[in-house]
């Protein structure tokens, strides 16, 4: 049994909303349509204020905003929640995983200031202008690049996570070079386990739909 006062790390899924429509994500059906079991629920600032006492935030060492279904930056109150937590703990490490395809540059600059040096944003970007949208179908490269530039330009610490697919494997080193030029601290190449049936077998084919509803 966990004791409230002994909790040091939190993983928070602040929203079930996301715009990406990735074919292998459980939030949609093969890239088409929203999973009917999702309610598009979202935590608001007042939820955090009501659920946790102020001294709870003071005891934490790390908070990760990530999602099995949603992207944290889509959450309406994400920035306000981070600012609220910072009132009680200036040094708690705050991490965010995102596809970066939303929000305006000013918002990203505010986010960088709110997180400060005790935290970072992990930008999950799987390719460049001509490939990133092939898996992250609802994400536009111009918004992604603008978001990364705005966040890093405002002093934010950032990591780039790059999932390798057949359609983008030729761009790994080009993306790595771009990450260095933009000021990313780290560039991580990853493999997805979503195309694996079990420990020994892989899915050779997977039916999915693009954002226009066409079967691929």
Coordinates of C-alpha atoms in Angstrom, one line a residue:
X1 CA 0.0 0.0 0.0
X2 CA 1.4 3.4 -1.0
X3 CA 1.3 6.2 1.5
X4 CA 0.4 9.6 0.2
X5 CA 3.4 11.3 1.8
X6 CA 5.8 8.7 0.3
X7 CA 5.0 9.3 -3.4
X8 CA 7.9 10.9 -5.2
X9 CA 7.1 10.3 -8.9
X10 CA 4.0 10.7 -11.0
X11 CA 3.0 9.7 -14.5
X12 CA -0.1 11.7 -15.6
X13 CA -2.3 11.2 -18.6
X14 CA -4.0 14.6 -18.6
X15 CA -6.1 14.1 -21.7
X16 CA -7.5 11.4 -24.0
X17 CA -7.5 13.8 -26.9
X18 CA -5.0 13.8 -29.8
X19 CA -5.0 14.9 -33.4
X20 CA -2.3 12.5 -34.8
X21 CA -4.4 9.4 -35.9
X22 CA -1.4 7.1 -35.8
X23 CA -2.6 3.7 -37.4
X24 CA -1.3 1.5 -34.5
X25 CA -2.5 3.7 -31.7
X26 CA -5.3 2.3 -29.5
X27 CA -7.1 5.6 -29.4
X28 CA -8.4 5.0 -33.0
X29 CA -9.5 2.1 -35.2
X30 CA -6.6 1.4 -37.6
X31 CA -6.1 5.1 -38.1
X32 CA -9.8 5.8 -38.8
X33 CA -12.3 6.9 -36.3
X34 CA -12.1 7.2 -32.5
X35 CA -12.1 4.2 -30.2
X36 CA -15.7 4.1 -29.0
X37 CA -14.5 3.1 -25.5
X38 CA -12.8 6.5 -25.1
X39 CA -14.8 9.4 -23.6
X40 CA -12.3 12.2 -24.6
X41 CA -12.0 12.9 -20.9
X42 CA -9.5 15.6 -19.7
X43 CA -8.2 16.8 -16.4
X44 CA -8.6 20.5 -15.7
X45 CA -6.7 22.8 -13.4
X46 CA -9.4 22.6 -10.8
X47 CA -9.1 18.8 -10.8
X48 CA -5.5 19.1 -9.7
X49 CA -6.4 21.7 -7.1
X50 CA -9.1 19.4 -5.6
X51 CA -7.4 16.1 -5.8
X52 CA -4.0 17.0 -4.2
X53 CA -3.0 19.0 -1.2
X54 CA -0.3 21.7 -1.7
X55 CA 2.2 19.7 0.3
X56 CA 1.9 16.8 -2.0
X57 CA 3.5 18.7 -4.8
X58 CA 6.4 19.7 -2.5
X59 CA 7.4 16.1 -1.9
X60 CA 7.6 15.1 -5.6
X61 CA 10.9 14.5 -7.4
X62 CA 9.5 14.0 -11.0
X63 CA 6.3 14.3 -13.0
X64 CA 5.9 12.9 -16.5
X65 CA 3.0 14.1 -18.7
X66 CA 2.6 11.4 -21.3
X67 CA -0.3 9.5 -22.8
X68 CA -1.4 6.1 -23.8
X69 CA -4.3 7.7 -25.7
X70 CA -3.9 11.5 -25.6
X71 CA -1.2 14.1 -26.3
X72 CA -0.5 16.4 -23.3
X73 CA -0.3 19.6 -25.3
X74 CA -3.8 19.2 -26.5
X75 CA -5.1 19.5 -22.9
X76 CA -6.7 22.9 -22.5
X77 CA -5.1 23.5 -19.0
X78 CA -1.7 21.9 -19.4
X79 CA 0.3 25.2 -19.2
X80 CA -1.8 26.4 -16.2
X81 CA -1.3 23.1 -14.4
X82 CA 2.5 23.3 -14.8
X83 CA 2.5 26.9 -13.5
X84 CA 0.3 25.8 -10.6
X85 CA 2.7 23.0 -9.6
X86 CA 5.7 25.3 -9.9
X87 CA 4.2 27.5 -7.2
X88 CA 4.9 24.7 -4.7
X89 CA 7.9 23.0 -6.1
X90 CA 10.4 24.9 -8.3
X91 CA 12.8 21.9 -8.6
X92 CA 10.5 19.0 -9.4
X93 CA 11.5 17.5 -12.8
X94 CA 8.7 17.9 -15.3
X95 CA 8.8 15.9 -18.5
X96 CA 6.3 16.1 -21.5
X97 CA 6.0 13.7 -24.4
X98 CA 4.3 15.2 -27.5
X99 CA 4.0 15.1 -31.3
X100 CA 4.4 18.9 -31.2
X101 CA 1.7 19.5 -33.9
X102 CA -0.4 22.0 -32.0
X103 CA -0.3 25.3 -30.2
X104 CA 1.1 28.7 -31.2
X105 CA 4.7 29.8 -30.8
X106 CA 3.9 32.1 -27.8
X107 CA 2.4 29.1 -26.0
X108 CA 5.6 27.1 -26.5
X109 CA 7.7 29.9 -25.2
X110 CA 5.6 30.1 -22.1
X111 CA 5.9 26.4 -21.6
X112 CA 9.7 26.7 -21.8
X113 CA 9.6 29.3 -19.1
X114 CA 7.2 27.4 -16.9
X115 CA 9.3 24.2 -17.0
X116 CA 12.6 25.9 -16.7
X117 CA 15.8 23.9 -16.5
X118 CA 14.3 21.3 -14.2
X119 CA 12.6 19.4 -17.0
X120 CA 12.3 18.8 -20.7
X121 CA 10.0 18.2 -23.6
X122 CA 10.4 14.9 -25.6
X123 CA 9.4 15.7 -29.2
X124 CA 8.2 12.5 -30.9
X125 CA 8.9 13.2 -34.5
X126 CA 9.3 10.3 -36.9
X127 CA 10.8 11.8 -40.0
X128 CA 11.0 15.1 -41.8
X129 CA 8.7 17.3 -43.9
X130 CA 7.9 14.5 -46.5
X131 CA 7.7 11.6 -44.1
X132 CA 6.6 12.5 -40.5
X133 CA 2.9 12.7 -41.5
X134 CA 2.9 9.2 -43.0
X135 CA 2.5 7.6 -39.6
X136 CA 1.5 10.7 -37.5
X137 CA -1.2 11.4 -40.0
X138 CA -2.9 14.4 -38.4
X139 CA 0.4 16.2 -37.7
X140 CA 1.7 19.0 -40.0
X141 CA 5.5 19.4 -40.3
X142 CA 5.4 23.2 -40.4
X143 CA 3.7 23.3 -37.0
X144 CA 6.1 20.7 -35.6
X145 CA 9.2 22.6 -36.7
X146 CA 7.7 25.9 -35.5
X147 CA 6.9 24.4 -32.1
X148 CA 10.4 23.0 -31.6
X149 CA 12.0 26.2 -32.6
X150 CA 9.8 28.3 -30.3
X151 CA 10.4 26.0 -27.3
X152 CA 14.2 25.7 -27.7
X153 CA 14.5 29.4 -28.7
X154 CA 12.9 30.3 -25.4
X155 CA 15.5 28.3 -23.5
X156 CA 13.6 25.0 -23.2
X157 CA 15.5 21.8 -22.8
X158 CA 14.5 19.2 -25.5
X159 CA 15.0 15.7 -26.7
X160 CA 14.0 14.3 -30.1
X161 CA 12.6 10.7 -30.3
X162 CA 12.6 9.2 -33.8
X163 CA 10.8 6.0 -34.5
X164 CA 12.3 4.2 -37.5
X165 CA 10.0 2.9 -40.2
X166 CA 10.9 1.7 -43.7
X167 CA 9.6 5.0 -45.1
X168 CA 11.9 7.2 -43.0
X169 CA 15.0 5.1 -42.2
X170 CA 17.0 7.0 -44.9
X171 CA 16.5 10.2 -42.9
X172 CA 17.8 9.3 -39.5
X173 CA 21.2 11.0 -39.9
X174 CA 19.6 14.0 -41.6
X175 CA 17.2 14.4 -38.7
X176 CA 20.0 13.9 -36.2
X177 CA 22.0 16.7 -37.8
X178 CA 18.9 18.9 -37.8
X179 CA 18.4 18.2 -34.1
X180 CA 21.9 19.4 -33.4
X181 CA 21.5 22.5 -35.4
X182 CA 18.3 23.3 -33.6
X183 CA 19.7 22.9 -30.1
X184 CA 18.3 19.6 -29.0
X185 CA 20.2 18.0 -26.1
X186 CA 19.6 14.4 -27.3
X187 CA 18.5 12.5 -30.3
X188 CA 17.1 9.0 -29.7
X189 CA 16.4 6.4 -32.4
X190 CA 13.6 4.0 -31.4
X191 CA 11.9 0.9 -32.7
X192 CA 8.1 0.5 -32.2
X193 CA 6.8 -2.6 -30.5
X194 CA 3.3 -2.0 -31.8
X195 CA 3.9 -4.1 -34.9
X196 CA 4.9 -7.1 -32.9
X197 CA 2.4 -9.9 -32.3
X198 CA 4.4 -11.6 -29.5
X199 CA 8.0 -11.9 -28.5
X200 CA 9.0 -13.8 -31.6
X201 CA 6.6 -12.9 -34.4
X202 CA 6.1 -9.7 -36.3
X203 CA 3.1 -8.5 -38.3
X204 CA 4.1 -8.7 -41.9
X205 CA 0.9 -6.8 -43.0
X206 CA -1.4 -4.5 -41.1
X207 CA -4.6 -3.0 -42.6
X208 CA -5.1 0.6 -41.8
X209 CA -6.8 3.7 -43.1
X210 CA -5.3 7.1 -43.9
X211 CA -6.8 10.4 -42.8
X212 CA -9.0 10.5 -45.9
X213 CA -10.5 7.1 -45.0
X214 CA -8.8 5.1 -47.7
X215 CA -7.5 1.6 -46.9
X216 CA -3.8 1.2 -47.1

